[in-house]
XYZ file of C-alpha atoms in Angstrom:
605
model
C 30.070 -5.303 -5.082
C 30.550 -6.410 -8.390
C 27.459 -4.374 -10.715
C 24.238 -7.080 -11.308
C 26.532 -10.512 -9.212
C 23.869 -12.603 -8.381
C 24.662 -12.397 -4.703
C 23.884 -15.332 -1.919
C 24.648 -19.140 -2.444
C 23.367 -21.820 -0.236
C 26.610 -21.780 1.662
C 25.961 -18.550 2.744
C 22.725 -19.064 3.971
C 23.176 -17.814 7.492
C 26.184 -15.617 8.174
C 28.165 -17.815 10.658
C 28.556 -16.008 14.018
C 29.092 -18.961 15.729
C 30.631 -21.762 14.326
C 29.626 -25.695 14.971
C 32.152 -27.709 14.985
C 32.224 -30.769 12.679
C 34.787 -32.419 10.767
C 38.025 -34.268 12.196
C 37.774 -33.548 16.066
C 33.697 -32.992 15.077
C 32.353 -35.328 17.754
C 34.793 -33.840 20.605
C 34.226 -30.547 19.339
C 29.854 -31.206 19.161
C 29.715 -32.294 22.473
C 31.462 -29.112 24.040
C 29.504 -27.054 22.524
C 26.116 -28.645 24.224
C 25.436 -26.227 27.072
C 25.614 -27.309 30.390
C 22.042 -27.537 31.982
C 22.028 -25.393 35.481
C 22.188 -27.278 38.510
C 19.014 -25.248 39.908
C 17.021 -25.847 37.011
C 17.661 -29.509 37.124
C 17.120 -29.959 40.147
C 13.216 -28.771 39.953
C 12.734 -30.257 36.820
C 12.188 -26.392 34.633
C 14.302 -27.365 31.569
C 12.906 -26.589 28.368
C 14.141 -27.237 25.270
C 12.872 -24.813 22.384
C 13.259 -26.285 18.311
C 13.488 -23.364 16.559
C 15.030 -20.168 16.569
C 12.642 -18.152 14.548
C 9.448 -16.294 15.591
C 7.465 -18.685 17.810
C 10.715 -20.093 19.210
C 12.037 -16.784 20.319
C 8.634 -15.621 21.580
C 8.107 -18.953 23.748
C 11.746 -19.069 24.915
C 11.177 -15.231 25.827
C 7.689 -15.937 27.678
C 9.063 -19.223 29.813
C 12.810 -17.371 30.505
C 10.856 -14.528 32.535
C 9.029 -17.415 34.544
C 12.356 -18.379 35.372
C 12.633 -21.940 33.208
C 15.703 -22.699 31.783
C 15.577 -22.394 27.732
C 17.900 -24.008 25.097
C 16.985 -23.053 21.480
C 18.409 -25.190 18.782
C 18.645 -23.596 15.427
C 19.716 -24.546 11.876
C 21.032 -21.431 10.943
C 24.182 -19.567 12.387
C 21.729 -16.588 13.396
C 18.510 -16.362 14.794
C 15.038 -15.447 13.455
C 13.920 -17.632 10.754
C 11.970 -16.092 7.615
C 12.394 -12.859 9.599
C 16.345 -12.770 9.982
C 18.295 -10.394 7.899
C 21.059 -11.444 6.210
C 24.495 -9.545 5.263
C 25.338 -9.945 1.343
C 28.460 -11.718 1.156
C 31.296 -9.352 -0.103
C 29.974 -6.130 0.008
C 31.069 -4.279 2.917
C 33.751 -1.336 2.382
C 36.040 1.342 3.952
C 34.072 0.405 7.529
C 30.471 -0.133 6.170
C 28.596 -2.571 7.201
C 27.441 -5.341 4.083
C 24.517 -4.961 2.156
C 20.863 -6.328 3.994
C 19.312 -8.670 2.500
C 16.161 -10.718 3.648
C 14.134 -13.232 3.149
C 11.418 -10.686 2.473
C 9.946 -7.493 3.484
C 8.740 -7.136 7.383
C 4.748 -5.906 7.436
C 3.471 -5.018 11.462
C -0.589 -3.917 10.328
C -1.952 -1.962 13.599
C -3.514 -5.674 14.636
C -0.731 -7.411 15.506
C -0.834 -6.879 19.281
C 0.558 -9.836 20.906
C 3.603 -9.437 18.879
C 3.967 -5.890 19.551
C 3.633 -6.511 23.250
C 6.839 -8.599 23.331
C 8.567 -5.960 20.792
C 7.721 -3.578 23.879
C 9.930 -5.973 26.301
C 12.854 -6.063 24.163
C 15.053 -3.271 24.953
C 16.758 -0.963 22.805
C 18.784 2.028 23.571
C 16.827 5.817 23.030
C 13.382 3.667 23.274
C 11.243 3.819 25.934
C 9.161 1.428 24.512
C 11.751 -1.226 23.348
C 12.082 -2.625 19.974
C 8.418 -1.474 18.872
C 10.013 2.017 19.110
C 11.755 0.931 15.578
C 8.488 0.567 13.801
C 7.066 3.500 10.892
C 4.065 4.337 9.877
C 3.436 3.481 6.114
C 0.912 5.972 4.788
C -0.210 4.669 1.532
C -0.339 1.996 -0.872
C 0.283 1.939 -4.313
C -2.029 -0.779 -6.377
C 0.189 -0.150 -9.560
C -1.283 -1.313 -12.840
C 0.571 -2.260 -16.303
C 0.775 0.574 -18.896
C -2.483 0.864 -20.570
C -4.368 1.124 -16.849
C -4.173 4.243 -14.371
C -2.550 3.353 -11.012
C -4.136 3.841 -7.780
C -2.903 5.340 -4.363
C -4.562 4.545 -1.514
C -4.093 5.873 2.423
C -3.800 4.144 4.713
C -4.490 6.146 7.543
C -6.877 5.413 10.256
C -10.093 7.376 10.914
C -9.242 10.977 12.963
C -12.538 10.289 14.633
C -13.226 6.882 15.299
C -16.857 5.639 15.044
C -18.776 6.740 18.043
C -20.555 3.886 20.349
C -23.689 2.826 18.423
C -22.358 4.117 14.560
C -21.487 0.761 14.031
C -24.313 -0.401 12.235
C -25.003 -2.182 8.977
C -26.011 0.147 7.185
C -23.250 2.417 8.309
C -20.882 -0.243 7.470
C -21.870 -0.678 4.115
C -21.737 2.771 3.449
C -17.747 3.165 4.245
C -16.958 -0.108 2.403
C -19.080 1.904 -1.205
C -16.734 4.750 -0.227
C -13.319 2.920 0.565
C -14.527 0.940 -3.353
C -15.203 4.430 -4.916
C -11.604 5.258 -4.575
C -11.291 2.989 -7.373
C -13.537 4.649 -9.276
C -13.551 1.661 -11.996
C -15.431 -0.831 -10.605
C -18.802 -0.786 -11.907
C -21.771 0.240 -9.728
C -23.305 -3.492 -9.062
C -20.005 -5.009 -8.188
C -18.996 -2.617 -5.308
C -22.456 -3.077 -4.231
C -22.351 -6.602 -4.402
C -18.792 -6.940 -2.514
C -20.110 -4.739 0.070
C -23.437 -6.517 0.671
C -20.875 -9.995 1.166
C -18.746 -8.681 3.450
C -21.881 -7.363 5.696
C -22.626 -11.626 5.111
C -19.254 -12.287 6.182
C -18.944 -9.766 9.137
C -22.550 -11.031 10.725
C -21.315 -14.649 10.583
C -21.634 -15.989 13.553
C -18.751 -18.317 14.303
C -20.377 -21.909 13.450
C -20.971 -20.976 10.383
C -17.442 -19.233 9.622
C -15.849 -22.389 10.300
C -18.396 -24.796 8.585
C -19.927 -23.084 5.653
C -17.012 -20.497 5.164
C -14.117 -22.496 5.970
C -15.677 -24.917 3.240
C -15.899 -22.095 0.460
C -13.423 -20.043 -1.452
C -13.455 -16.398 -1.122
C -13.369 -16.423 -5.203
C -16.962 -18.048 -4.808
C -17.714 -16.231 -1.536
C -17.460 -13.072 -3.662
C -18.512 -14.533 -6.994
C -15.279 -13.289 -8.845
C -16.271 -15.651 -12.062
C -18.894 -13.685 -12.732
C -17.250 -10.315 -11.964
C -15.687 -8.084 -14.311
C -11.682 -8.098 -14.786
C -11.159 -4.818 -12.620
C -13.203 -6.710 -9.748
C -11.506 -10.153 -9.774
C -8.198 -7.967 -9.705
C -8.790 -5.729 -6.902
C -10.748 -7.664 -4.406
C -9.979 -11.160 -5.498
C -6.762 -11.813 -6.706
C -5.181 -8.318 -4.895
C -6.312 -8.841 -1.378
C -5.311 -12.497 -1.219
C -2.427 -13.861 -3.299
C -0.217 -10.869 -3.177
C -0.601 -10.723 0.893
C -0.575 -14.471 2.055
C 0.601 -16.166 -0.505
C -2.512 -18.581 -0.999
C -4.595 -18.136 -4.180
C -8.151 -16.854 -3.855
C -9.854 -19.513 -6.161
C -8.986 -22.035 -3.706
C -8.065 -19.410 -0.571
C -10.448 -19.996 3.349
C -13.308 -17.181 3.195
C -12.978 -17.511 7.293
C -9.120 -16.818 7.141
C -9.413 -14.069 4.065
C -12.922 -12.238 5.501
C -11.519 -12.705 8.852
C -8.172 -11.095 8.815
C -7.281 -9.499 5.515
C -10.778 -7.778 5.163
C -11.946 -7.648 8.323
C -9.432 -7.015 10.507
C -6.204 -5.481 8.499
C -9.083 -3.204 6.104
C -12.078 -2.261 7.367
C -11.806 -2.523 10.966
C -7.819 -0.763 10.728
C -9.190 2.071 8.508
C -11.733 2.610 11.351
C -9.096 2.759 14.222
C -10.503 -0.095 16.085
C -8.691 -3.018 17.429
C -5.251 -2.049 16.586
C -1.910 -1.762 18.830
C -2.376 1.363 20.681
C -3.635 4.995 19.949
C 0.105 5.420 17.846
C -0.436 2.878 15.801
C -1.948 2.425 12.258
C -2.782 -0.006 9.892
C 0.706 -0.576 8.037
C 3.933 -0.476 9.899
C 7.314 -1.910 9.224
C 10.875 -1.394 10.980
C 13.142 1.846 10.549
C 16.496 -0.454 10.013
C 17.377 -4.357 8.566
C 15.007 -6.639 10.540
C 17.995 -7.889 12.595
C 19.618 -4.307 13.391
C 15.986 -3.176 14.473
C 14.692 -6.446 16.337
C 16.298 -9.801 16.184
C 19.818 -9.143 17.528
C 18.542 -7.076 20.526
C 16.086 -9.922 20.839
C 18.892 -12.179 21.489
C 20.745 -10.066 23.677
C 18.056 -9.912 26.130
C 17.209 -13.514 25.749
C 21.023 -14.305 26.856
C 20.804 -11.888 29.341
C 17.816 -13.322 31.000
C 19.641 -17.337 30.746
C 18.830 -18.680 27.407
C 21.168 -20.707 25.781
C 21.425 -20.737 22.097
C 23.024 -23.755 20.091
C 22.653 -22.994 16.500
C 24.124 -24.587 13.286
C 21.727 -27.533 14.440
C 19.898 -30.057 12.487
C 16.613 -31.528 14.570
C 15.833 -34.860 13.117
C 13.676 -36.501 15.278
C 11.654 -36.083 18.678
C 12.004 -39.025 20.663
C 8.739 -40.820 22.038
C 8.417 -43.478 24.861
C 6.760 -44.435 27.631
C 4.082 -41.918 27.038
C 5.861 -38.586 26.502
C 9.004 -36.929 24.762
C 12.179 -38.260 26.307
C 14.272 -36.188 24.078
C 15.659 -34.916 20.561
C 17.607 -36.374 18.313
C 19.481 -34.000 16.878
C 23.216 -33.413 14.549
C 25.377 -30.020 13.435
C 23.897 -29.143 9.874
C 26.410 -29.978 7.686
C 26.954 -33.359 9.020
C 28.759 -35.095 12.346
C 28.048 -36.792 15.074
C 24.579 -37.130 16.239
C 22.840 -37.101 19.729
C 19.990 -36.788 21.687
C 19.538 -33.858 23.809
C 16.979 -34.055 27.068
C 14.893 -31.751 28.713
C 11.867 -32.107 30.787
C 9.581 -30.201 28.330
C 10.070 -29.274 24.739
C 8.161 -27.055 22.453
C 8.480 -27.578 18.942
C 8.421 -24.445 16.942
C 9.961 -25.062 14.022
C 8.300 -24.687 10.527
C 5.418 -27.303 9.656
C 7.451 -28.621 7.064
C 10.369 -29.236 8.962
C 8.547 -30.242 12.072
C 6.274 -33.262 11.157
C 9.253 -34.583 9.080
C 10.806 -34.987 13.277
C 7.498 -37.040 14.349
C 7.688 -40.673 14.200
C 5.142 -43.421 14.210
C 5.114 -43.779 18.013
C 4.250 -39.906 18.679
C 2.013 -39.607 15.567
C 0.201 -42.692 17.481
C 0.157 -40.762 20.543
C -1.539 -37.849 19.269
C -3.414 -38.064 15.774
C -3.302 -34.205 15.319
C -0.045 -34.399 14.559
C -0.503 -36.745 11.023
C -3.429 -34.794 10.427
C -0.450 -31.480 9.820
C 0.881 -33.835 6.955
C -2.628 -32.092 4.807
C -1.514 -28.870 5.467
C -0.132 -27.034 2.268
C 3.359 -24.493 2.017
C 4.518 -22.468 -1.078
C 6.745 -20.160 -1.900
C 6.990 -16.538 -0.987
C 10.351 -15.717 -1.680
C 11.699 -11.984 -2.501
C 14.898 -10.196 -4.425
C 16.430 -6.654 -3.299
C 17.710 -4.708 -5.502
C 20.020 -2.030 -4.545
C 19.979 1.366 -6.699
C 21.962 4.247 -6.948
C 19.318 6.504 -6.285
C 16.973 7.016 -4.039
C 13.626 5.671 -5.081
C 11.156 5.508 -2.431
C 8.354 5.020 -5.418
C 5.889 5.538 -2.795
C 5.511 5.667 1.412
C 4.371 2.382 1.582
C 4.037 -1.004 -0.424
C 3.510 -1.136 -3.921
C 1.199 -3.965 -5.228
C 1.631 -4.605 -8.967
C -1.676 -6.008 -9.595
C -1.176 -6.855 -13.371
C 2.265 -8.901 -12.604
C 1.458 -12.636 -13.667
C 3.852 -13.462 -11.006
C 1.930 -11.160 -8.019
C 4.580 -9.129 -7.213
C 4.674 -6.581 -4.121
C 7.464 -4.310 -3.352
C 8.959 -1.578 -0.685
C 11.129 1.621 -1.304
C 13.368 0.910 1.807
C 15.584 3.506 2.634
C 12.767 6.132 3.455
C 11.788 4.047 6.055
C 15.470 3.788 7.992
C 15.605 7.065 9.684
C 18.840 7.967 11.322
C 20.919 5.747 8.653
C 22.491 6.784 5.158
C 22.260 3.907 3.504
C 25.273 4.625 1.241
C 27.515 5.416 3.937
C 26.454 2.629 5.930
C 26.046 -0.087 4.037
C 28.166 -1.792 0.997
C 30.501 0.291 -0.990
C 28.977 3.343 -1.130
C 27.648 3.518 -4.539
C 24.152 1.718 -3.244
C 21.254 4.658 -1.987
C 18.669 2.453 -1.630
C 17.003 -0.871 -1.269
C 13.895 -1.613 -3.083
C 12.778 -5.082 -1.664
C 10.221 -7.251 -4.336
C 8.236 -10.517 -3.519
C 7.119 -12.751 -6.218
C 4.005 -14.588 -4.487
C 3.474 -16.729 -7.472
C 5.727 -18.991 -8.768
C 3.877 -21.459 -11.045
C 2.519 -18.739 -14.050
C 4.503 -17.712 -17.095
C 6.471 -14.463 -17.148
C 6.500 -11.600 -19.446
C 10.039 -12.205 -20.669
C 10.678 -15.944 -21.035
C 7.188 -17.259 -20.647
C 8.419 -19.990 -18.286
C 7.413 -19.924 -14.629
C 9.452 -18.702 -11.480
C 10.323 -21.845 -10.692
C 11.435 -23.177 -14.446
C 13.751 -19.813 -14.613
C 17.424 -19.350 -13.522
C 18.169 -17.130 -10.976
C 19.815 -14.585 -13.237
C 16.676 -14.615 -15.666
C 14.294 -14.650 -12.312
C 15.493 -11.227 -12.041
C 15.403 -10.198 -15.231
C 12.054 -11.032 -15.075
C 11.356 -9.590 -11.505
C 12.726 -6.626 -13.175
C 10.517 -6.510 -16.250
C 7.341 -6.993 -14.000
C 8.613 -3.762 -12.003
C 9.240 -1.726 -14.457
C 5.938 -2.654 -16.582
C 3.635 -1.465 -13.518
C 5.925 1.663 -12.138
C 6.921 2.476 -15.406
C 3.704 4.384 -16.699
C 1.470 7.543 -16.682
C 4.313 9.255 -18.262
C 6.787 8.396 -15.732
C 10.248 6.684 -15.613
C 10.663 5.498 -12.048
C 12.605 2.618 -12.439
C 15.790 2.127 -15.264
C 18.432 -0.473 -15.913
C 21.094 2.086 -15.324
C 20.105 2.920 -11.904
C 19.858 -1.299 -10.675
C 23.452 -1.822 -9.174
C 22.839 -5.361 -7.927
C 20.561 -7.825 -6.460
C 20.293 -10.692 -3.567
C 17.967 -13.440 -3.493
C 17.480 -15.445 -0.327
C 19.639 -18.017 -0.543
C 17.011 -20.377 0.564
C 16.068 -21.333 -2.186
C 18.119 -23.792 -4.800
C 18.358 -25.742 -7.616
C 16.456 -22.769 -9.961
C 16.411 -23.560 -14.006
C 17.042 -27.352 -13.036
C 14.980 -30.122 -12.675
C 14.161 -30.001 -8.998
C 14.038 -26.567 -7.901
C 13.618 -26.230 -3.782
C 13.218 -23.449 -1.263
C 13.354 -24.467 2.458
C 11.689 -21.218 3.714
C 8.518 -21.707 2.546
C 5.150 -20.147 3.955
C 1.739 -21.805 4.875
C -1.084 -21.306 2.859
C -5.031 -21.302 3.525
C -6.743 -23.484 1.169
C -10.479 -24.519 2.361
C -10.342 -27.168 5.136
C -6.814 -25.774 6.307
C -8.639 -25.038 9.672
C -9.432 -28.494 10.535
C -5.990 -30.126 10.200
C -4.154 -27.133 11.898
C -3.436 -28.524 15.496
C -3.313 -27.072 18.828
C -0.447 -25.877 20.968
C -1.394 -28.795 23.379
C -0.381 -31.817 22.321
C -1.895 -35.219 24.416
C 1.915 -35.509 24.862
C 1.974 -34.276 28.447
C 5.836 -32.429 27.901
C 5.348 -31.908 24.339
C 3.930 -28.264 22.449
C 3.325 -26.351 19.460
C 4.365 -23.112 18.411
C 4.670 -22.124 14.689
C 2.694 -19.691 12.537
C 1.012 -23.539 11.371
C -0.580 -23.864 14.943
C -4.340 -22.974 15.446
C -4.677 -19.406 16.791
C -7.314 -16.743 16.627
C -5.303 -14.701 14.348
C -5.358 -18.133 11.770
C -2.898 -16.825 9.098
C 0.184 -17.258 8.384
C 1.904 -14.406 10.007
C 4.561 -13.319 12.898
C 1.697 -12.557 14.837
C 0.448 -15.903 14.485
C 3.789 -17.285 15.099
C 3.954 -14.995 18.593
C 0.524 -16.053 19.837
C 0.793 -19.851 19.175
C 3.974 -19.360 21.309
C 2.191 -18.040 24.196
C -0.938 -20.746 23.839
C 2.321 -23.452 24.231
C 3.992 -21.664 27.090
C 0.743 -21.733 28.742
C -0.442 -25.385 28.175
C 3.272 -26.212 29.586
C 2.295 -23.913 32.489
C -0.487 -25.605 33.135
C 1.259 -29.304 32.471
C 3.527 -27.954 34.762
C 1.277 -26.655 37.741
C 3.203 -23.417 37.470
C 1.699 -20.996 40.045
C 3.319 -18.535 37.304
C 0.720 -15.612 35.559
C 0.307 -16.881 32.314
C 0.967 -15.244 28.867
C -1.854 -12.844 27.863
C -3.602 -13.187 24.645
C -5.355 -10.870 22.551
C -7.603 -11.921 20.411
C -8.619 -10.002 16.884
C -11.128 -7.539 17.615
C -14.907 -7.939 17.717
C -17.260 -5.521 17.492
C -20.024 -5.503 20.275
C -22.114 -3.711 18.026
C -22.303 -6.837 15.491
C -22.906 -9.723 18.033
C -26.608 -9.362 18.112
C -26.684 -10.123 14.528
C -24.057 -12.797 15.033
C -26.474 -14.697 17.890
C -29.304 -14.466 15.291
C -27.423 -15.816 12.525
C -26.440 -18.518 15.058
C -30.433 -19.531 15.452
C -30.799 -19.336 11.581
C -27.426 -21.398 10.783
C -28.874 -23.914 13.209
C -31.962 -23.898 11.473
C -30.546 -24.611 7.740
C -31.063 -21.164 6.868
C -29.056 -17.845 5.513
C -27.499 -14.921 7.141
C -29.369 -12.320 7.559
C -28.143 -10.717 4.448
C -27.267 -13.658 2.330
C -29.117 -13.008 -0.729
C -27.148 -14.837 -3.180
């Protein structure tokens, strides 16, 4: 690898595996490569066509393949996984080594995924008894780094030894851990941390009417007064638990999806030990190889194994709509040829929301209004670098939040986490020992170097910039972590295009959580009788933008097709977040006073 090449182009934006065939001969060559539909499966009417090949379109073509339909996934890329693929860095592989990883971004598993985790557990891998969830480790601690002139600050993240015993669950004892967890800061002054934890006891005694009225309808920078908050407070528990996580901005960021999940669920609930994937797990995991060595690629395996057919290098363009359901998909190979329509007898659409409404015409638009109603929902970019070093620099065992970074920048030593691999004599040339994987969440801000946003830079000054932002919040107390000598080269996904021109784009983009995003997310069930949703866009209890959202809007569409179907088959299993029993008193008298025009209990302004 050539030192600093900016490596990835849009042409290599999936590594080709399997080749479509386009060109002279392209139509010939497009129609062979269609798979043949089983004669069984035809013949009782259980072929299902899956648009997607990421998250939700594995997970549903996983879920309806053990009920013994017949599954073809179309795919744009050459390889499977969307946003959570990895991808090899063109021209780096030596003397036997596999190429550099790169990815779209860091994977995150927090202990409350536990749909996802329940598939990981059915995808097997050799040396695990529990499958592919065998590959995930335990990050211990998280680094909220701050810019030069401001201490940084570690925090564990390991659950409680001892979890609460039956009755501790109380207000009062509730408020008491959040003042402790906030002491660790130890710079937030008295009232605030007071104040935050006396909203969150507002937030967690909610009873659901008013989460998704009054809180759906408010920012969590007003739910938590941030305005009127000092710096250190709109940094830490505005700003830091939002943007940097989810990629939606907490001035205009759902108090119902940020109390919800991020505070509720992934904080206090995960520091507690309650509600999480098992007594093994905790509340930050991620995967002990690249994304597609630890997960995706056995994923596929199996899914071949078990009859799925997989016809990537394919364009969707639109889903066909007559006589009153889906009569099939209009689809061509990605860079260009022949078109045609592909048929099945039910088809889930699980692409991303930007790509999928885009497929929906007038006449299926008309047949269900949920679908227009996705055209309100709102994407941005999330979009990381890696940069490879020559030395190991795990920083810290876990992610690193540079709170101070105009452009919200998180990051994760790599290599630390991939035991049983060296990553210089596995992976490039040799001369790389590490992988230290940064996400810029914001895009639209000036920089420290250039003063022009993410999106006005070049790719080349992007990272210098990423680069700057690093080293400005690691770079402190004394300590050199990071230095240009040590950076050997970088990858950005290739996804993105057109940076430092006038029309910069990135096709991987994530959802984001503005207030009202609740009421124009639809359902898996469409009142298309062969027609579903799956996507991380869908509505699902989990309502964020996550792979565990993605997994659990795939099971809600297996089992409305199930049920379209008249399947006598068991139906997926969903688990929902966890809810303490302990609080649901409180919740059913907050439902009496939100019906009555008043409070919560503990609303007092």
């Amino acid at each position: 690898m050539t030192t600093e090449h900016a490596q990835g182009s849009q042409e290599n934006a999936g590594h080709t595996r399997r080749r479509f065939l386009t060109g002279a001969g392209g139509a010939a060559g497009a129609l062979a490569l269609w798979p043949a539909v089983p004669a069984s499966a035809a013949a009782t009417g259980n072929r299902v066509a899956v648009l997607g090949g990421g998250v939700s379109g594995l997970s549903a073509a996983h879920e309806l393949a053990e009920r013994g339909y017949a599954v073809t996934v179309y795919e744009y890329y050459d390889i499977l996984g969307g946003k959570a693929r990895s991808m090899d860095v063109p021209g780096t592989a030596a003397d036997g080594r596999r190429p550099l990883p790169g990815e779209h971004g860091f994977r995150f598993f927090p202990g409350f995924y536990r749909n996802l985790p329940d598939t990981m557990r059915r995808i097997p891998f050799p040396g695990n008894p529990g499958g592919v969830r065998g590959n995930l480790r335990k990050a211990t601690e998280e680094l909220f780094s701050r810019a030069a002139d401001r201490a940084d600050l570690h925090v564990p993240l390991r659950r409680a030894t001892t979890p609460p015993a039956p009755g501790d669950i109380t207000p009062t004892w509730i408020r008491d851990q959040i003042l402790a967890a906030l002491d660790l800061a130890g710079r937030l002054p008295a009232h605030e941390a007071a104040y935050y934890a006396d909203r969150l006891l507002v937030h967690i005694t909610s009873c659901d009417a008013r989460r998704e009225d009054q809180w759906e309808k408010t920012s969590w920078w007003d739910f938590i007064r941030a305005e009127e908050m000092s710096e250190e407070y709109q940094r830490l528990l505005g700003i830091g638990q939002t943007r940097n996580l989810v990629a939606t901005r907490a001035e205009v960021a759902s108090t119902r999806t940020v109390g919800r999940v991020i505070i509720e669920a992934l904080i206090l609930w995960g520091l507690l030990g309650q509600g999480l994937d098992g007594p093994d797990a905790d509340i930050d995991r991620v995967l002990n190889a690249p994304t597609s060595e630890a997960w995706i690629d056995p994923w596929e395996t199996h899914l071949r194994a078990q009859g799925v057919e997989f016809v990537t290098g394919t364009q969707v363009k639109e889903v066909v709509y007559e006589g009153g359901k889906v009569t099939g998909v209009r689809v061509a190979a990605r860079d260009g040829g022949q078109e045609r329509v592909v048929t099945a007898d039910h088809y889930v659409s699980a692409l991303p929301v930007e790509h999928a409404r885009v497929t929906w015409g007038p006449a299926l638009r008309a047949a269900d209004p949920q679908l227009a109603r996705c055209d309100a929902l709102q994407t941005d970019w999330m979009t990381g670098v890696m940069f490879y070093l020559r030395t190991p620099t795990p920083v810290v065992h876990g992610h690193i939040n540079c709170v101070d970074s105009p452009w919200a920048v998180t990051g994760i030593g790599q290599a630390q986490f991939w035991d049983g691999r060296d990553f210089s004599r596995d992976y490039g040339d040799g001369q790389a020992h590490d992988c230290l994987s940064a996400i810029i969440s914001e895009w639209d801000k000036p920089g420290i170097l250039y003063g022009k946003t993410a999106k006005e830079c070049t790719r080349d000054e992007i990272v210098a910039e990423l680069w700057a932002q690093l080293k400005d919040g690691l770079n402190d107390s004394g300590k050199t972590v990071l230095t240009d000598e040590d950076r050997l080269g970088w990858f950005m996904d290739p996804a993105v295009t057109g940076l430092g021109g006038p029309d910069p784009q990135n096709r991987e983009q994530l959802l984001i959580h503005p207030t009202g995003t609740l009421y124009n997310r639809p359902t898996a069930r469409t009142a298309v009788p062969n027609f579903f949703l799956a996507g991380d866009y869908v509505r699902t209890d989990v309502d964020l933008a996550t792979m565990e959202g993605a997994n659990e809007s795939a099971r809600r569409a297996v089992n409305a097709l199930l049920d379209a179907d008249n399947s006598d088959a068991e139906r997926c299993e969903i688990v929902e977040l966890y809810r303490p029993p302990e609080m649901e008193p409180l919740k059913r008298i907050d439902e009496l006073r939100y019906k009555l025009g008043l409070p919560n209990t503990f609303d007092l302004g």
